[in-house]
């Protein structure tokens, strides 16, 4: 892989790192914010969910912005928004300002969750595109893990301002990095700057023939000149959008964030004695999440997207069924803690090499260039809506249906996803980005 492409993808992946950090950090910080500002329960929940509202708005608008000002400038803007959000949150004199700060952070996450994978995918050569976009997911998991560790480090002194404020560091690196990064060659073609685009592509490919092949297929894809929301009037485009949105929602409703956001609570339900033991168990889960993403980076371009998805989803199904079974059997209560830790590690590990990275990869691949940014925007918006619903209603679901039924529903949805992928999702391994076709 060319060092140049790896560098470009790594800088863009910082958007993922901030996504992970800023979604993960609040779980520890909220305890101290609640104490300092004397928050009632409802306001406490809103402090957590206001980020997701920002994410939805950010994701919804990101595609249009990326088409107007370019991928590079949008990611640069995301860096500025992350920076501003971190400063406002960390220095907030009262709850109202803090809520604004967290909302701004959410906007940054929403922007980068659309534009970072889009940009990486558009810069990457076909044979390493899977690994490079998976790098973005890897950065998300590093961000989540870093957030757990930072929370842990500042917990004894209750310094929530530092927890939220530290996000300025990667924001500044993202801002600085995007100043010197190139624009996506695909975007340059789209806005008619063919010469510049060609020379960008030559930096990506070793051999001139490969770069010429890319140019040809990009120019070809731009000949079908329907862009913007109008394009989704065509049945073929609506069909791709349907696949993108459904996959994005499935990634959330198979339950990943019940474990990422509520892990410590689940460990306590399973009988872990102390809060600190639960938090420690959660860092183990975070480490597994991070390390297992490497499996995707190594295999996604060799084995392909669909086989990895099948394997991962089958594992997630097994882990969730085990968890449901263990919660349903009172005689297992003695070993429930161990079973819970084991199945949650297994579940997260399986997600990490499959649905985690491959969702973002597929979303960046299945839409034709004229509607790519908008298609990603709408699908990513659906991902955030799914995230919002699961994270808002998980505890209520447990109270209403019980633990075994709740985890069984998530398990069943893993099977639904396997069937969906088998029936409708194309294998995109090694294909030139503009030659990927979704056929009805
Ligand atoms: C998902 C996030 C999740 C993260 C966990 C991402 O792919 O979109 O919702 O928190 O993976 O690693």
CSV table of N, CA and C in Angstrom, one decimal, residues 18 23 32 67 88 104 120 134 161 180 204 214 224 228 292 333 348 395 406 418 426 440:
chain,number,residue,atom,x,y,z
A,18,UNK,N,-12.5,11.1,16.8
A,18,UNK,CA,-13.3,12.0,17.6
A,18,UNK,C,-14.8,11.6,17.7
A,23,UNK,N,-18.5,10.2,21.6
A,23,UNK,CA,-19.7,9.4,22.0
A,23,UNK,C,-19.4,8.6,23.3
A,32,UNK,N,-20.3,13.3,37.2
A,32,UNK,CA,-19.7,14.4,37.9
A,32,UNK,C,-20.5,15.7,37.5
A,67,UNK,N,-21.0,18.1,-1.3
A,67,UNK,CA,-21.1,18.3,-2.7
A,67,UNK,C,-20.8,19.8,-3.1
A,88,UNK,N,-16.4,24.8,24.2
A,88,UNK,CA,-17.7,25.3,24.8
A,88,UNK,C,-18.1,24.3,26.0
A,104,UNK,N,-23.1,21.0,19.6
A,104,UNK,CA,-22.1,21.3,18.6
A,104,UNK,C,-21.2,20.1,18.3
A,120,UNK,N,-12.3,8.9,2.4
A,120,UNK,CA,-11.3,7.8,2.3
A,120,UNK,C,-11.5,6.9,1.1
A,134,UNK,N,-11.8,0.7,6.7
A,134,UNK,CA,-11.8,0.0,8.0
A,134,UNK,C,-11.0,0.7,9.0
A,161,UNK,N,-14.5,18.4,33.2
A,161,UNK,CA,-14.1,19.4,32.2
A,161,UNK,C,-12.9,19.0,31.3
A,180,UNK,N,-3.5,20.4,4.7
A,180,UNK,CA,-2.5,20.0,3.7
A,180,UNK,C,-2.9,18.7,2.9
A,204,UNK,N,-2.0,8.2,-6.4
A,204,UNK,CA,-2.6,7.1,-5.7
A,204,UNK,C,-2.1,5.7,-6.3
A,214,UNK,N,-9.2,3.9,-13.9
A,214,UNK,CA,-10.0,4.6,-12.9
A,214,UNK,C,-10.7,5.8,-13.6
A,224,UNK,N,-24.0,9.9,-16.7
A,224,UNK,CA,-25.4,9.9,-16.3
A,224,UNK,C,-25.6,11.1,-15.4
A,228,UNK,N,-28.3,15.2,-7.1
A,228,UNK,CA,-29.2,15.8,-6.2
A,228,UNK,C,-30.3,14.9,-5.8
A,292,UNK,N,-10.0,-6.4,17.4
A,292,UNK,CA,-10.7,-7.2,16.4
A,292,UNK,C,-11.0,-6.5,15.1
A,333,UNK,N,-27.2,-18.2,37.9
A,333,UNK,CA,-26.9,-16.9,38.5
A,333,UNK,C,-25.5,-16.8,39.1
A,348,UNK,N,-18.9,-8.2,20.8
A,348,UNK,CA,-18.2,-7.0,20.4
A,348,UNK,C,-17.1,-7.4,19.4
A,395,UNK,N,-33.1,0.6,28.2
A,395,UNK,CA,-33.4,0.3,29.6
A,395,UNK,C,-34.9,0.1,29.8
A,406,UNK,N,-35.3,-9.2,25.6
A,406,UNK,CA,-34.6,-8.1,25.0
A,406,UNK,C,-33.4,-8.6,24.2
A,418,UNK,N,-28.4,-11.2,8.2
A,418,UNK,CA,-27.7,-12.2,7.4
A,418,UNK,C,-28.6,-12.4,6.1
A,426,UNK,N,-24.5,-6.4,-2.8
A,426,UNK,CA,-23.5,-6.9,-3.7
A,426,UNK,C,-22.2,-7.1,-3.0
A,440,UNK,N,-31.3,-4.7,-8.9
A,440,UNK,CA,-32.6,-5.1,-8.3
A,440,UNK,C,-32.9,-6.5,-8.7
